Amino acid sequence: MKRYTFVILTMLTVSLLLGCSLGSNVTKGSVIMRTASEAHINLGGDDGLQVGDTLTVWRDERYAGRTTRTVRVGKVRVVRLLDERHSVVEVLTGTLQERDTVEKKIR
């Protein structure tokens, strides 16, 4: 019994360490306000954003309250960092809605 417990704990520890060390190469946020040509997002300098960065915008399609698929709906460019956690972006392509997801791939 002790041997199986040790094996399970070892497997869980390795999985946890690999997950933490690999990390994510994507920073995600949301559209929190939208105007005709701009939007505010909840990512900023603390998230590694810089003026000129281009982000991809995604939207969850829902049916009966469940997400059925996620589709790419456009691209935006950071035009101004408001503070450490918020930025203004201009819409390059697509149509944005509040609560759309924005993401930046980190290299």
mmCIF file of C-alpha atoms in Angstrom:
data_model
loop_
_atom_site.group_PDB
_atom_site.id
_atom_site.type_symbol
_atom_site.label_atom_id
_atom_site.label_comp_id
_atom_site.label_asym_id
_atom_site.label_seq_id
_atom_site.Cartn_x
_atom_site.Cartn_y
_atom_site.Cartn_z
ATOM 1 C CA MET A 1 0.000 0.000 0.000
ATOM 2 C CA LYS A 2 2.824 2.418 0.879
ATOM 3 C CA ARG A 3 4.502 1.680 -2.437
ATOM 4 C CA TYR A 4 1.398 2.641 -4.449
ATOM 5 C CA THR A 5 0.943 5.802 -2.410
ATOM 6 C CA PHE A 6 4.573 6.743 -3.059
ATOM 7 C CA VAL A 7 4.193 6.134 -6.815
ATOM 8 C CA ILE A 8 1.013 8.209 -7.007
ATOM 9 C CA LEU A 9 2.515 11.077 -5.004
ATOM 10 C CA THR A 10 5.636 11.002 -7.184
ATOM 11 C CA MET A 11 3.556 11.131 -10.374
ATOM 12 C CA LEU A 12 1.491 14.043 -9.060
ATOM 13 C CA THR A 13 4.603 15.953 -8.007
ATOM 14 C CA VAL A 14 6.269 15.485 -11.407
ATOM 15 C CA SER A 15 3.084 16.587 -13.203
ATOM 16 C CA LEU A 16 2.809 19.674 -11.037
ATOM 17 C CA LEU A 17 6.452 20.630 -11.504
ATOM 18 C CA LEU A 18 6.308 20.164 -15.276
ATOM 19 C CA GLY A 19 3.166 22.241 -15.515
ATOM 20 C CA CYS A 20 4.696 25.081 -13.520
ATOM 21 C CA SER A 21 8.047 25.045 -15.281
ATOM 22 C CA LEU A 22 6.618 24.958 -18.793
ATOM 23 C CA GLY A 23 4.260 27.835 -18.078
ATOM 24 C CA SER A 24 2.114 29.453 -20.704
ATOM 25 C CA ASN A 25 3.352 31.271 -23.755
ATOM 26 C CA VAL A 26 0.119 33.248 -24.092
ATOM 27 C CA THR A 27 -1.104 36.255 -22.107
ATOM 28 C CA LYS A 28 -4.910 36.517 -22.070
ATOM 29 C CA GLY A 29 -7.275 39.304 -21.115
ATOM 30 C CA SER A 30 -10.707 40.655 -22.024
ATOM 31 C CA VAL A 31 -12.327 43.537 -23.840
ATOM 32 C CA ILE A 32 -13.862 45.619 -21.043
ATOM 33 C CA MET A 33 -15.188 48.602 -23.032
ATOM 34 C CA ARG A 34 -15.821 49.216 -26.717
ATOM 35 C CA THR A 35 -16.227 52.361 -28.861
ATOM 36 C CA ALA A 36 -16.529 52.731 -32.625
ATOM 37 C CA SER A 37 -12.813 52.439 -33.376
ATOM 38 C CA GLU A 38 -11.164 51.594 -30.040
ATOM 39 C CA ALA A 39 -11.504 49.260 -27.100
ATOM 40 C CA HIS A 40 -10.155 49.063 -23.566
ATOM 41 C CA ILE A 41 -8.648 45.773 -22.434
ATOM 42 C CA ASN A 42 -7.580 44.505 -19.033
ATOM 43 C CA LEU A 43 -3.939 43.894 -19.971
ATOM 44 C CA GLY A 44 -1.162 46.417 -19.516
ATOM 45 C CA GLY A 45 2.514 46.952 -18.866
ATOM 46 C CA ASP A 46 2.615 44.410 -16.029
ATOM 47 C CA ASP A 47 1.440 41.797 -18.533
ATOM 48 C CA GLY A 48 4.283 42.556 -20.928
ATOM 49 C CA LEU A 49 2.277 44.715 -23.345
ATOM 50 C CA GLN A 50 3.942 47.531 -25.234
ATOM 51 C CA VAL A 51 2.559 50.181 -27.556
ATOM 52 C CA GLY A 52 2.437 48.699 -31.052
ATOM 53 C CA ASP A 53 1.837 45.090 -29.958
ATOM 54 C CA THR A 54 -0.747 43.196 -32.006
ATOM 55 C CA LEU A 55 -3.211 40.903 -30.241
ATOM 56 C CA THR A 56 -5.691 38.333 -31.509
ATOM 57 C CA VAL A 57 -9.341 38.575 -30.442
ATOM 58 C CA TRP A 58 -11.434 35.463 -29.771
ATOM 59 C CA ARG A 59 -15.115 34.973 -28.953
ATOM 60 C CA ASP A 60 -16.874 32.039 -27.344
ATOM 61 C CA GLU A 61 -19.957 30.934 -29.242
ATOM 62 C CA ARG A 62 -22.580 29.669 -26.862
ATOM 63 C CA TYR A 63 -25.618 27.474 -27.132
ATOM 64 C CA ALA A 64 -27.919 26.829 -24.169
ATOM 65 C CA GLY A 65 -25.442 28.499 -21.813
ATOM 66 C CA ARG A 66 -22.472 26.363 -22.838
ATOM 67 C CA THR A 67 -19.485 27.286 -24.963
ATOM 68 C CA THR A 68 -19.717 25.306 -28.158
ATOM 69 C CA ARG A 69 -16.615 26.677 -29.860
ATOM 70 C CA THR A 70 -14.214 29.599 -29.793
ATOM 71 C CA VAL A 71 -13.712 31.595 -32.992
ATOM 72 C CA ARG A 72 -11.181 34.235 -33.966
ATOM 73 C CA VAL A 73 -13.004 37.505 -34.599
ATOM 74 C CA GLY A 74 -10.236 40.010 -35.240
ATOM 75 C CA LYS A 75 -6.942 41.715 -34.484
ATOM 76 C CA VAL A 76 -6.143 44.810 -32.419
ATOM 77 C CA ARG A 77 -3.039 46.969 -31.855
ATOM 78 C CA VAL A 78 -2.066 48.569 -28.550
ATOM 79 C CA VAL A 79 -2.089 52.375 -28.956
ATOM 80 C CA ARG A 80 -1.806 53.490 -25.318
ATOM 81 C CA LEU A 81 -1.028 51.915 -21.948
ATOM 82 C CA LEU A 82 -3.420 53.393 -19.386
ATOM 83 C CA ASP A 83 -1.730 51.797 -16.360
ATOM 84 C CA GLU A 84 -0.131 48.535 -15.315
ATOM 85 C CA ARG A 85 -3.292 46.529 -16.019
ATOM 86 C CA HIS A 86 -5.241 48.398 -18.727
ATOM 87 C CA SER A 87 -4.625 49.469 -22.321
ATOM 88 C CA VAL A 88 -6.379 51.134 -25.226
ATOM 89 C CA VAL A 89 -6.315 49.222 -28.508
ATOM 90 C CA GLU A 90 -7.364 50.130 -32.033
ATOM 91 C CA VAL A 91 -9.343 47.631 -34.063
ATOM 92 C CA LEU A 92 -7.384 46.423 -37.079
ATOM 93 C CA THR A 93 -9.808 43.758 -38.308
ATOM 94 C CA GLY A 94 -13.120 42.315 -37.201
ATOM 95 C CA THR A 95 -15.856 43.434 -34.848
ATOM 96 C CA LEU A 96 -15.273 43.350 -31.101
ATOM 97 C CA GLN A 97 -17.718 42.925 -28.262
ATOM 98 C CA GLU A 98 -17.291 43.404 -24.542
ATOM 99 C CA ARG A 99 -16.069 40.192 -22.874
ATOM 100 C CA ASP A 100 -14.248 38.980 -26.010
ATOM 101 C CA THR A 101 -10.887 37.432 -25.161
ATOM 102 C CA VAL A 102 -7.665 39.111 -26.306
ATOM 103 C CA GLU A 103 -4.380 37.259 -26.356
ATOM 104 C CA LYS A 104 -0.750 37.977 -27.032
ATOM 105 C CA LYS A 105 1.722 35.217 -27.762
ATOM 106 C CA ILE A 106 4.939 35.588 -25.829
ATOM 107 C CA ARG A 107 8.139 34.505 -27.546
#
